[in-house]
PDB file of C-alpha atoms in Angstrom:
ATOM      1  CA  MET A 280      17.727 -47.931  34.598  1.00  0.00           C
ATOM      2  CA  SER A 281      19.861 -47.234  37.393  1.00  0.00           C
ATOM      3  CA  SER A 282      19.256 -44.167  39.640  1.00  0.00           C
ATOM      4  CA  ARG A 283      23.071 -43.956  39.035  1.00  0.00           C
ATOM      5  CA  ARG A 284      22.589 -44.003  34.976  1.00  0.00           C
ATOM      6  CA  LEU A 285      19.868 -41.782  35.115  1.00  0.00           C
ATOM      7  CA  ARG A 286      21.438 -39.485  36.953  1.00  0.00           C
ATOM      8  CA  GLY A 287      24.632 -39.535  34.360  1.00  0.00           C
ATOM      9  CA  LEU A 288      22.546 -39.093  31.518  1.00  0.00           C
ATOM     10  CA  LEU A 289      20.433 -36.338  32.763  1.00  0.00           C
ATOM     11  CA  LEU A 290      23.911 -34.836  33.720  1.00  0.00           C
ATOM     12  CA  SER A 291      25.447 -34.961  29.966  1.00  0.00           C
ATOM     13  CA  LEU A 292      21.885 -34.101  28.875  1.00  0.00           C
ATOM     14  CA  VAL A 293      22.318 -30.844  30.971  1.00  0.00           C
ATOM     15  CA  ALA A 294      25.512 -30.491  29.111  1.00  0.00           C
ATOM     16  CA  VAL A 295      24.569 -30.196  25.370  1.00  0.00           C
ATOM     17  CA  THR A 296      21.456 -27.994  26.174  1.00  0.00           C
ATOM     18  CA  VAL A 297      24.021 -25.219  27.757  1.00  0.00           C
ATOM     19  CA  LEU A 298      26.677 -25.682  25.541  1.00  0.00           C
ATOM     20  CA  TYR A 299      23.657 -25.416  22.194  1.00  0.00           C
ATOM     21  CA  ALA A 300      21.770 -22.667  23.382  1.00  0.00           C
ATOM     22  CA  ALA A 301      25.897 -21.135  23.738  1.00  0.00           C
ATOM     23  CA  ALA A 302      26.097 -21.253  19.575  1.00  0.00           C
ATOM     24  CA  CYS A 303      22.690 -20.115  18.893  1.00  0.00           C
ATOM     25  CA  THR A 304      22.995 -17.518  21.520  1.00  0.00           C
ATOM     26  CA  SER A 305      26.600 -16.817  19.476  1.00  0.00           C
ATOM     27  CA  GLY A 306      24.510 -16.804  16.227  1.00  0.00           C
ATOM     28  CA  GLY A 307      21.246 -15.019  16.381  1.00  0.00           C
ATOM     29  CA  GLU A 308      23.506 -11.926  17.520  1.00  0.00           C
ATOM     30  CA  GLY A 309      25.846 -12.221  14.653  1.00  0.00           C
ATOM     31  CA  ARG A 310      22.827 -12.062  12.624  1.00  0.00           C
ATOM     32  CA  GLY A 311      20.932  -9.226  14.343  1.00  0.00           C
ATOM     33  CA  ARG A 312      24.160  -6.699  13.553  1.00  0.00           C
ATOM     34  CA  ASP A 313      24.516  -7.745  10.252  1.00  0.00           C
ATOM     35  CA  LEU A 314      20.158  -7.095   9.681  1.00  0.00           C
ATOM     36  CA  GLY A 315      20.555  -3.691  10.537  1.00  0.00           C
ATOM     37  CA  GLY A 316      23.316  -2.970  10.182  1.00  0.00           C
ATOM     38  CA  GLY A 317      24.494  -0.883   6.840  1.00  0.00           C
ATOM     39  CA  THR A 318      22.595   2.857   5.567  1.00  0.00           C
ATOM     40  CA  HIS A 319      19.011   4.124   3.638  1.00  0.00           C
ATOM     41  CA  GLY A 320      19.139   6.758   1.865  1.00  0.00           C
ATOM     42  CA  PRO A 321      16.755   9.208   3.139  1.00  0.00           C
ATOM     43  CA  ALA A 322      13.528   7.955   1.473  1.00  0.00           C
ATOM     44  CA  THR A 323      14.206   5.044   2.872  1.00  0.00           C
ATOM     45  CA  GLY A 324      12.918   3.526   5.640  1.00  0.00           C
ATOM     46  CA  GLY A 325      11.588   1.085   8.345  1.00  0.00           C
ATOM     47  CA  ALA A 326       8.068   0.698  10.832  1.00  0.00           C
ATOM     48  CA  ASP A 327       6.142   3.759  12.220  1.00  0.00           C
ATOM     49  CA  PRO A 328       5.804   2.459  15.868  1.00  0.00           C
ATOM     50  CA  SER A 329       2.102   3.726  15.073  1.00  0.00           C
ATOM     51  CA  TYR A 330       1.475   3.015  11.758  1.00  0.00           C
ATOM     52  CA  GLY A 331      -0.191  -0.819  13.398  1.00  0.00           C
ATOM     53  CA  ALA A 332      -1.397   0.516  16.658  1.00  0.00           C
ATOM     54  CA  GLY A 333      -4.361  -1.381  17.280  1.00  0.00           C
ATOM     55  CA  LEU A 334      -4.245  -4.033  14.920  1.00  0.00           C
ATOM     56  CA  GLY A 335      -2.671  -7.049  16.249  1.00  0.00           C
ATOM     57  CA  SER A 336      -1.741  -8.737  12.780  1.00  0.00           C
ATOM     58  CA  ALA A 337       1.461  -8.280  12.752  1.00  0.00           C
ATOM     59  CA  SER A 338       3.372 -11.256  13.867  1.00  0.00           C
ATOM     60  CA  PRO A 339       7.293 -11.747  14.721  1.00  0.00           C
ATOM     61  CA  SER A 340       7.125 -15.062  12.356  1.00  0.00           C
ATOM     62  CA  ALA A 341       8.700 -15.834   9.416  1.00  0.00           C
ATOM     63  CA  SER A 342       6.785 -18.281   7.406  1.00  0.00           C
ATOM     64  CA  THR A 343       6.553 -16.797   3.207  1.00  0.00           C
ATOM     65  CA  GLY A 344       4.625 -16.669   0.632  1.00  0.00           C
ATOM     66  CA  PRO A 345       6.038 -17.361  -3.071  1.00  0.00           C
ATOM     67  CA  SER A 346       8.801 -16.045  -4.410  1.00  0.00           C
ATOM     68  CA  GLY A 347      10.370 -16.202  -0.950  1.00  0.00           C
ATOM     69  CA  SER A 348       7.921 -13.063   0.087  1.00  0.00           C
ATOM     70  CA  PRO A 349       6.280 -12.160   3.299  1.00  0.00           C
ATOM     71  CA  GLY A 350       3.111 -14.124   3.987  1.00  0.00           C
ATOM     72  CA  PRO A 351       0.152 -13.194   5.856  1.00  0.00           C
ATOM     73  CA  GLY A 352       1.249 -12.288   9.700  1.00  0.00           C
ATOM     74  CA  THR A 353       4.414 -11.945   8.936  1.00  0.00           C
ATOM     75  CA  ALA A 354       6.594  -9.128  10.577  1.00  0.00           C
ATOM     76  CA  PRO A 355       7.890  -6.356   7.975  1.00  0.00           C
ATOM     77  CA  PRO A 356      11.477  -7.106   5.832  1.00  0.00           C
ATOM     78  CA  ALA A 357      14.903  -6.373   8.256  1.00  0.00           C
ATOM     79  CA  GLY A 358      15.336  -3.361   5.766  1.00  0.00           C
ATOM     80  CA  GLY A 359      11.638  -1.387   5.721  1.00  0.00           C
ATOM     81  CA  TRP A 360       9.988  -0.195   2.873  1.00  0.00           C
ATOM     82  CA  TRP A 361      10.215   3.234   0.957  1.00  0.00           C
ATOM     83  CA  LYS A 362       8.563   6.350   2.378  1.00  0.00           C
ATOM     84  CA  PRO A 363       8.061   9.218  -0.594  1.00  0.00           C
ATOM     85  CA  ALA A 364       9.515  12.259   0.203  1.00  0.00           C
ATOM     86  CA  VAL A 365       7.543  15.781  -0.183  1.00  0.00           C
ATOM     87  CA  GLY A 366       7.808  17.140  -2.936  1.00  0.00           C
ATOM     88  CA  GLN A 367       8.004  14.392  -4.853  1.00  0.00           C
ATOM     89  CA  THR A 368       7.296  14.620  -8.621  1.00  0.00           C
ATOM     90  CA  TRP A 369       5.007  12.652 -10.268  1.00  0.00           C
ATOM     91  CA  GLN A 370       3.486  10.858 -12.698  1.00  0.00           C
ATOM     92  CA  TRP A 371      -0.162   8.706 -12.843  1.00  0.00           C
ATOM     93  CA  GLN A 372      -0.647   6.598 -16.100  1.00  0.00           C
ATOM     94  CA  LEU A 373      -3.102   2.961 -15.581  1.00  0.00           C
ATOM     95  CA  THR A 374      -4.755   3.115 -19.407  1.00  0.00           C
ATOM     96  CA  GLY A 375      -2.577   3.534 -22.952  1.00  0.00           C
ATOM     97  CA  THR A 376       1.081   2.282 -24.171  1.00  0.00           C
ATOM     98  CA  LEU A 377       3.278   3.591 -21.170  1.00  0.00           C
ATOM     99  CA  ASP A 378       4.987   6.668 -21.664  1.00  0.00           C
ATOM    100  CA  LYS A 379       8.602   5.625 -19.423  1.00  0.00           C
ATOM    101  CA  SER A 380       9.835   9.306 -20.666  1.00  0.00           C
ATOM    102  CA  VAL A 381       8.017  11.827 -18.868  1.00  0.00           C
ATOM    103  CA  PRO A 382      10.627  13.398 -16.579  1.00  0.00           C
ATOM    104  CA  ALA A 383       8.775  12.059 -12.667  1.00  0.00           C
ATOM    105  CA  GLU A 384      10.533  11.412 -10.013  1.00  0.00           C
ATOM    106  CA  VAL A 385       8.040   8.595  -8.902  1.00  0.00           C
ATOM    107  CA  TYR A 386       6.069   7.161 -11.276  1.00  0.00           C
ATOM    108  CA  ASP A 387       2.102   5.683 -10.315  1.00  0.00           C
ATOM    109  CA  VAL A 388       0.849   2.546 -12.683  1.00  0.00           C
ATOM    110  CA  ASP A 389      -1.827  -0.519 -13.298  1.00  0.00           C
ATOM    111  CA  GLY A 390      -0.199  -3.198 -10.996  1.00  0.00           C
ATOM    112  CA  ALA A 391      -1.137  -6.091 -12.999  1.00  0.00           C
ATOM    113  CA  ASN A 392      -0.492  -4.509 -16.422  1.00  0.00           C
ATOM    114  CA  THR A 393       2.727  -2.745 -16.141  1.00  0.00           C
ATOM    115  CA  SER A 394       5.499  -5.527 -16.533  1.00  0.00           C
ATOM    116  CA  ALA A 395       8.288  -6.262 -14.380  1.00  0.00           C
ATOM    117  CA  ALA A 396      10.776  -5.012 -17.453  1.00  0.00           C
ATOM    118  CA  ASP A 397       8.977  -1.485 -17.690  1.00  0.00           C
ATOM    119  CA  VAL A 398       9.141  -1.400 -13.635  1.00  0.00           C
ATOM    120  CA  ALA A 399      12.882  -2.597 -14.047  1.00  0.00           C
ATOM    121  CA  ALA A 400      13.020   0.037 -16.644  1.00  0.00           C
ATOM    122  CA  LEU A 401      11.695   3.134 -15.138  1.00  0.00           C
ATOM    123  CA  LYS A 402      13.927   2.283 -12.069  1.00  0.00           C
ATOM    124  CA  SER A 403      17.232   1.665 -13.829  1.00  0.00           C
ATOM    125  CA  ALA A 404      15.979   5.784 -15.100  1.00  0.00           C
ATOM    126  CA  GLY A 405      16.164   6.267 -11.010  1.00  0.00           C
ATOM    127  CA  ARG A 406      12.533   6.406 -10.917  1.00  0.00           C
ATOM    128  CA  HIS A 407      10.093   4.906  -7.799  1.00  0.00           C
ATOM    129  CA  VAL A 408       6.811   3.268  -8.742  1.00  0.00           C
ATOM    130  CA  ILE A 409       3.752   2.859  -6.816  1.00  0.00           C
ATOM    131  CA  CYS A 410       1.675   0.059  -7.682  1.00  0.00           C
ATOM    132  CA  TYR A 411      -1.707   0.682  -8.300  1.00  0.00           C
ATOM    133  CA  VAL A 412      -4.008  -2.405  -7.256  1.00  0.00           C
ATOM    134  CA  ASN A 413      -7.798  -2.048  -6.966  1.00  0.00           C
ATOM    135  CA  VAL A 414      -8.737  -3.691  -3.259  1.00  0.00           C
ATOM    136  CA  GLY A 415     -12.307  -2.153  -2.183  1.00  0.00           C
ATOM    137  CA  ALA A 416     -13.830  -2.729  -4.946  1.00  0.00           C
ATOM    138  CA  HIS A 417     -14.427  -6.336  -7.113  1.00  0.00           C
ATOM    139  CA  GLU A 418     -13.182  -5.577 -11.043  1.00  0.00           C
ATOM    140  CA  ASN A 419     -15.294  -8.569 -13.603  1.00  0.00           C
ATOM    141  CA  PHE A 420     -12.663  -8.202 -15.858  1.00  0.00           C
ATOM    142  CA  ARG A 421      -9.771  -8.378 -13.619  1.00  0.00           C
ATOM    143  CA  ALA A 422      -7.101 -12.833 -14.096  1.00  0.00           C
ATOM    144  CA  ASP A 423      -8.303 -13.249 -10.193  1.00  0.00           C
ATOM    145  CA  ALA A 424     -11.972 -11.986 -10.030  1.00  0.00           C
ATOM    146  CA  LYS A 425     -12.900 -15.790  -9.722  1.00  0.00           C
ATOM    147  CA  ASN A 426     -11.925 -16.325  -7.193  1.00  0.00           C
ATOM    148  CA  PHE A 427     -13.846 -13.070  -5.002  1.00  0.00           C
ATOM    149  CA  PRO A 428     -17.157 -15.119  -4.090  1.00  0.00           C
ATOM    150  CA  GLU A 429     -20.276 -13.648  -4.463  1.00  0.00           C
ATOM    151  CA  SER A 430     -20.917 -13.482  -1.358  1.00  0.00           C
ATOM    152  CA  VAL A 431     -18.631 -10.128  -0.694  1.00  0.00           C
ATOM    153  CA  GLN A 432     -19.991  -9.096  -3.861  1.00  0.00           C
ATOM    154  CA  GLY A 433     -21.865  -6.021  -3.327  1.00  0.00           C
ATOM    155  CA  LYS A 434     -23.467  -3.068  -5.366  1.00  0.00           C
ATOM    156  CA  GLY A 435     -21.786  -1.719  -8.395  1.00  0.00           C
ATOM    157  CA  LEU A 436     -19.480   1.014  -8.649  1.00  0.00           C
ATOM    158  CA  ASP A 437     -21.615   4.598 -10.670  1.00  0.00           C
ATOM    159  CA  GLY A 438     -20.034   4.934 -13.725  1.00  0.00           C
ATOM    160  CA  TRP A 439     -17.054   1.890 -13.372  1.00  0.00           C
ATOM    161  CA  PRO A 440     -18.785  -1.224 -15.291  1.00  0.00           C
ATOM    162  CA  GLY A 441     -17.855  -4.515 -14.386  1.00  0.00           C
ATOM    163  CA  GLU A 442     -16.696  -3.676 -11.304  1.00  0.00           C
ATOM    164  CA  LYS A 443     -18.522  -3.822  -7.806  1.00  0.00           C
ATOM    165  CA  TRP A 444     -18.384  -2.297  -4.223  1.00  0.00           C
ATOM    166  CA  LEU A 445     -16.469  -5.605  -1.567  1.00  0.00           C
ATOM    167  CA  ASP A 446     -17.965  -6.277   2.486  1.00  0.00           C
ATOM    168  CA  ILE A 447     -14.682  -5.441   3.478  1.00  0.00           C
ATOM    169  CA  ARG A 448     -15.176  -6.812   6.843  1.00  0.00           C
ATOM    170  CA  GLN A 449     -14.786 -10.048   5.561  1.00  0.00           C
ATOM    171  CA  TRP A 450     -11.356  -9.709   6.138  1.00  0.00           C
ATOM    172  CA  ASN A 451     -10.546 -13.352   6.577  1.00  0.00           C
ATOM    173  CA  VAL A 452     -12.262 -13.571   2.653  1.00  0.00           C
ATOM    174  CA  LEU A 453      -9.956 -10.510   1.348  1.00  0.00           C
ATOM    175  CA  GLU A 454      -7.023 -10.786   2.712  1.00  0.00           C
ATOM    176  CA  PRO A 455      -5.074 -14.167   1.518  1.00  0.00           C
ATOM    177  CA  LEU A 456      -6.945 -12.495  -2.227  1.00  0.00           C
ATOM    178  CA  LEU A 457      -5.203  -8.597  -1.104  1.00  0.00           C
ATOM    179  CA  SER A 458      -1.869 -10.864   0.039  1.00  0.00           C
ATOM    180  CA  ALA A 459      -2.171 -12.687  -3.646  1.00  0.00           C
ATOM    181  CA  ARG A 460      -1.669  -9.259  -5.357  1.00  0.00           C
ATOM    182  CA  PHE A 461       0.653  -7.267  -3.190  1.00  0.00           C
ATOM    183  CA  ARG A 462       3.266 -10.397  -3.869  1.00  0.00           C
ATOM    184  CA  GLN A 463       2.680  -9.427  -7.443  1.00  0.00           C
ATOM    185  CA  CYS A 464       3.550  -5.939  -7.756  1.00  0.00           C
ATOM    186  CA  LYS A 465       6.549  -6.473  -4.511  1.00  0.00           C
ATOM    187  CA  ASP A 466       7.895  -9.232  -7.319  1.00  0.00           C
ATOM    188  CA  LYS A 467       7.738  -7.377  -9.586  1.00  0.00           C
ATOM    189  CA  GLY A 468       9.500  -5.043  -8.841  1.00  0.00           C
ATOM    190  CA  PHE A 469       7.278  -2.125  -7.419  1.00  0.00           C
ATOM    191  CA  ASP A 470       7.688   0.169  -4.094  1.00  0.00           C
ATOM    192  CA  ALA A 471       4.714   0.738  -2.809  1.00  0.00           C
ATOM    193  CA  VAL A 472       1.167   0.423  -3.300  1.00  0.00           C
ATOM    194  CA  GLU A 473      -1.601   2.236  -3.963  1.00  0.00           C
ATOM    195  CA  PRO A 474      -4.780   0.584  -2.314  1.00  0.00           C
ATOM    196  CA  ASP A 475      -7.864   2.164  -4.653  1.00  0.00           C
ATOM    197  CA  ASN A 476     -11.584   2.331  -3.629  1.00  0.00           C
ATOM    198  CA  VAL A 477     -10.924   2.810   0.401  1.00  0.00           C
ATOM    199  CA  ASP A 478     -14.349   4.566   1.154  1.00  0.00           C
ATOM    200  CA  GLY A 479     -17.209   2.054   0.635  1.00  0.00           C
ATOM    201  CA  TYR A 480     -18.477   3.505   3.624  1.00  0.00           C
ATOM    202  CA  SER A 481     -19.724   6.395   2.356  1.00  0.00           C
ATOM    203  CA  ASN A 482     -20.820   5.422  -0.938  1.00  0.00           C
ATOM    204  CA  SER A 483     -24.160   2.649  -1.447  1.00  0.00           C
ATOM    205  CA  SER A 484     -22.296  -0.193  -1.062  1.00  0.00           C
ATOM    206  CA  GLY A 485     -25.110  -2.932  -0.076  1.00  0.00           C
ATOM    207  CA  PHE A 486     -23.389  -3.676   2.735  1.00  0.00           C
ATOM    208  CA  PRO A 487     -24.315  -1.654   6.241  1.00  0.00           C
ATOM    209  CA  LEU A 488     -20.317   0.135   6.585  1.00  0.00           C
ATOM    210  CA  SER A 489     -19.203   2.045   9.396  1.00  0.00           C
ATOM    211  CA  ALA A 490     -16.765   4.222   9.267  1.00  0.00           C
ATOM    212  CA  ALA A 491     -15.570   1.928  12.091  1.00  0.00           C
ATOM    213  CA  ASP A 492     -15.201  -0.600   9.620  1.00  0.00           C
ATOM    214  CA  GLN A 493     -13.927   1.582   7.102  1.00  0.00           C
ATOM    215  CA  LEU A 494     -10.752   2.080   9.676  1.00  0.00           C
ATOM    216  CA  THR A 495      -9.801  -1.515  10.210  1.00  0.00           C
ATOM    217  CA  PHE A 496     -10.173  -2.727   7.214  1.00  0.00           C
ATOM    218  CA  ASN A 497      -8.222   0.719   5.689  1.00  0.00           C
ATOM    219  CA  ARG A 498      -4.919   0.246   9.090  1.00  0.00           C
ATOM    220  CA  ARG A 499      -4.845  -3.399   7.848  1.00  0.00           C
ATOM    221  CA  VAL A 500      -4.361  -3.071   3.248  1.00  0.00           C
ATOM    222  CA  ALA A 501      -1.474  -0.533   5.354  1.00  0.00           C
ATOM    223  CA  ASP A 502      -0.502  -3.464   7.546  1.00  0.00           C
ATOM    224  CA  LEU A 503      -1.008  -5.783   4.528  1.00  0.00           C
ATOM    225  CA  ALA A 504       1.925  -3.831   2.254  1.00  0.00           C
ATOM    226  CA  HIS A 505       4.771  -3.153   5.216  1.00  0.00           C
ATOM    227  CA  ARG A 506       4.192  -7.009   5.419  1.00  0.00           C
ATOM    228  CA  THR A 507       4.919  -6.730   2.453  1.00  0.00           C
ATOM    229  CA  GLY A 508       7.751  -4.941   2.230  1.00  0.00           C
ATOM    230  CA  LEU A 509       6.085  -1.642   0.295  1.00  0.00           C
ATOM    231  CA  GLY A 510       5.160   1.583   0.391  1.00  0.00           C
ATOM    232  CA  VAL A 511       1.675   2.167   0.816  1.00  0.00           C
ATOM    233  CA  GLY A 512      -0.612   5.397  -0.269  1.00  0.00           C
ATOM    234  CA  LEU A 513      -4.361   6.398   1.167  1.00  0.00           C
ATOM    235  CA  LYS A 514      -6.537   7.180  -2.107  1.00  0.00           C
ATOM    236  CA  ASN A 515      -8.865   9.781  -1.520  1.00  0.00           C
ATOM    237  CA  ASP A 516     -10.860   8.754   2.402  1.00  0.00           C
ATOM    238  CA  VAL A 517     -10.247  12.418   3.134  1.00  0.00           C
ATOM    239  CA  GLU A 518     -12.592  12.844   5.607  1.00  0.00           C
ATOM    240  CA  GLN A 519     -10.866  10.389   7.305  1.00  0.00           C
ATOM    241  CA  ALA A 520      -7.562  11.650   6.531  1.00  0.00           C
ATOM    242  CA  ALA A 521      -6.122  12.810  10.551  1.00  0.00           C
ATOM    243  CA  ALA A 522      -6.806   9.314  11.902  1.00  0.00           C
ATOM    244  CA  LEU A 523      -5.141   7.121   9.001  1.00  0.00           C
ATOM    245  CA  ALA A 524      -1.950   9.632   8.241  1.00  0.00           C
ATOM    246  CA  PRO A 525       0.043   7.783  10.745  1.00  0.00           C
ATOM    247  CA  ALA A 526      -0.793   4.404   8.683  1.00  0.00           C
ATOM    248  CA  PHE A 527       0.091   5.666   5.320  1.00  0.00           C
ATOM    249  CA  ASP A 528       3.266   6.328   3.918  1.00  0.00           C
ATOM    250  CA  PHE A 529       2.031   8.791   1.173  1.00  0.00           C
ATOM    251  CA  ALA A 530      -1.636   9.711  -0.147  1.00  0.00           C
ATOM    252  CA  VAL A 531      -2.688  10.075  -3.401  1.00  0.00           C
ATOM    253  CA  ASN A 532      -5.447  12.071  -4.309  1.00  0.00           C
ATOM    254  CA  GLU A 533      -8.431  13.298  -6.437  1.00  0.00           C
ATOM    255  CA  GLU A 534      -9.866  17.007  -7.587  1.00  0.00           C
ATOM    256  CA  CYS A 535      -8.884  17.796  -3.780  1.00  0.00           C
ATOM    257  CA  ALA A 536      -9.397  21.742  -4.804  1.00  0.00           C
ATOM    258  CA  ARG A 537     -12.715  21.346  -6.651  1.00  0.00           C
ATOM    259  CA  TYR A 538     -13.958  20.341  -3.712  1.00  0.00           C
ATOM    260  CA  ASP A 539     -12.286  22.696  -0.805  1.00  0.00           C
ATOM    261  CA  GLU A 540     -10.383  19.524   1.480  1.00  0.00           C
ATOM    262  CA  CYS A 541      -7.149  20.733   0.889  1.00  0.00           C
ATOM    263  CA  ASP A 542      -5.881  21.205   3.949  1.00  0.00           C
ATOM    264  CA  THR A 543      -7.849  18.172   5.644  1.00  0.00           C
ATOM    265  CA  LEU A 544      -4.846  16.607   3.462  1.00  0.00           C
ATOM    266  CA  LYS A 545      -2.494  18.530   5.153  1.00  0.00           C
ATOM    267  CA  VAL A 546      -2.110  15.936   7.907  1.00  0.00           C
ATOM    268  CA  PHE A 547       0.600  14.287   5.463  1.00  0.00           C
ATOM    269  CA  THR A 548       2.981  16.541   4.507  1.00  0.00           C
ATOM    270  CA  ASN A 549       3.142  17.990   8.053  1.00  0.00           C
ATOM    271  CA  ALA A 550       4.584  14.284   9.252  1.00  0.00           C
ATOM    272  CA  GLY A 551       6.949  14.495   6.348  1.00  0.00           C
ATOM    273  CA  LYS A 552       4.358  12.805   3.961  1.00  0.00           C
ATOM    274  CA  PRO A 553       3.991  13.776   0.106  1.00  0.00           C
ATOM    275  CA  VAL A 554       0.005  14.449  -1.033  1.00  0.00           C
ATOM    276  CA  PHE A 555       0.709  13.239  -5.023  1.00  0.00           C
ATOM    277  CA  HIS A 556      -2.460  15.353  -6.403  1.00  0.00           C
ATOM    278  CA  VAL A 557      -4.980  15.663  -9.522  1.00  0.00           C
ATOM    279  CA  GLU A 558      -7.107  17.669 -10.599  1.00  0.00           C
ATOM    280  CA  TYR A 559      -9.368  16.899 -14.399  1.00  0.00           C
ATOM    281  CA  ASP A 560     -10.476  20.074 -14.597  1.00  0.00           C
ATOM    282  CA  GLY A 561      -9.179  23.665 -14.189  1.00  0.00           C
ATOM    283  CA  SER A 562      -6.464  25.070 -15.339  1.00  0.00           C
ATOM    284  CA  THR A 563      -2.850  24.847 -13.034  1.00  0.00           C
ATOM    285  CA  GLY A 564      -2.760  28.590 -11.949  1.00  0.00           C
ATOM    286  CA  THR A 565      -5.930  27.648 -10.246  1.00  0.00           C
ATOM    287  CA  PHE A 566      -5.487  25.217  -8.044  1.00  0.00           C
ATOM    288  CA  CYS A 567      -1.796  25.469  -8.014  1.00  0.00           C
ATOM    289  CA  SER A 568      -1.749  28.932  -5.563  1.00  0.00           C
ATOM    290  CA  LYS A 569      -4.086  26.564  -3.571  1.00  0.00           C
ATOM    291  CA  THR A 570      -2.100  23.404  -2.919  1.00  0.00           C
ATOM    292  CA  LYS A 571       2.040  25.148  -2.687  1.00  0.00           C
ATOM    293  CA  PRO A 572       1.386  26.407  -0.637  1.00  0.00           C
ATOM    294  CA  LEU A 573       0.932  22.135   0.990  1.00  0.00           C
ATOM    295  CA  ARG A 574       3.189  21.235  -0.242  1.00  0.00           C
ATOM    296  CA  PHE A 575       1.310  19.212  -2.500  1.00  0.00           C
ATOM    297  CA  SER A 576       2.453  17.276  -5.518  1.00  0.00           C
ATOM    298  CA  SER A 577       0.072  18.703  -7.642  1.00  0.00           C
ATOM    299  CA  MET A 578      -0.807  18.028 -11.372  1.00  0.00           C
ATOM    300  CA  LYS A 579      -4.004  17.927 -14.309  1.00  0.00           C
ATOM    301  CA  LYS A 580      -4.642  14.946 -15.825  1.00  0.00           C
ATOM    302  CA  LYS A 581      -7.382  14.045 -17.960  1.00  0.00           C
ATOM    303  CA  MET A 582      -9.875  11.723 -16.317  1.00  0.00           C
ATOM    304  CA  ASP A 583      -8.837   8.510 -18.589  1.00  0.00           C
ATOM    305  CA  LEU A 584      -5.633   8.241 -16.555  1.00  0.00           C
ATOM    306  CA  ASP A 585      -3.556   8.171 -19.569  1.00  0.00           C
ATOM    307  CA  ALA A 586       0.573   9.970 -20.555  1.00  0.00           C
ATOM    308  CA  TRP A 587      -0.461  13.445 -20.720  1.00  0.00           C
ATOM    309  CA  ARG A 588      -0.355  15.379 -17.827  1.00  0.00           C
ATOM    310  CA  GLU A 589       0.150  19.221 -16.766  1.00  0.00           C
ATOM    311  CA  THR A 590       2.117  20.023 -13.382  1.00  0.00           C
ATOM    312  CA  CYS A 591       1.871  22.806 -11.495  1.00  0.00           C
TER     313      CYS A 591
END
């Protein structure tokens, strides 16, 4: 090929490249305005810049999982995720036939046993719905139980037959399994997740888990929920509440009044994040006087977490 022809081809290629780049820039700006526009209610929001600090796990890629939900390593959806407000009333029911008539603004129900139709019915009535998911323990009665290898299963949980602590250090094994569970919650229409058993390090798990291991795992779980487009709550793990509050959108607590731990959870309400709290013993008159000044959403429940509740 002559040098003249070569120069001509190169000049043509440069011209085409410039025109293509200009077209892409124009289209990209339009999409950016669409994604950033619109208004959101006070209970929704985008990413808190501090929620994933130090994780390095969120990526700006746009891959998706089943049903169009984000896959591992994706950025949060453009609309962010639901963030509950301090003082919202709530109902927590994990057993029995779901009672959809309870006058509560937020429902927390089992993710696997609650249908998409039930979630839709609650949301059509103006409720927000939280998906209970066990992330720190293996449950042999779940449909995906066989997907958890023996290598990540440790000692059994005292008082909970069929459950074993998980080795939370093996994130490469657990992430795709938990991601599938979170995607199921998202696909059913849930607004947030309540990841349970996130305090294995303080229990006899069968693994040498450290406080640092637990912090890393809990932040990864929060990051995974946000990347799926779901709000996320810190379940118990009161000792690490101050360190983890920036990564979570709310807290779910059992019996902080009984164990004189409620003041530790003020980091959530002080940051404008609710604490959904229950006690199983004592009267509401006793513990509500402790939690009302802290602006907790408190109620008394039976330990089997059926529909019954008594609010402050």
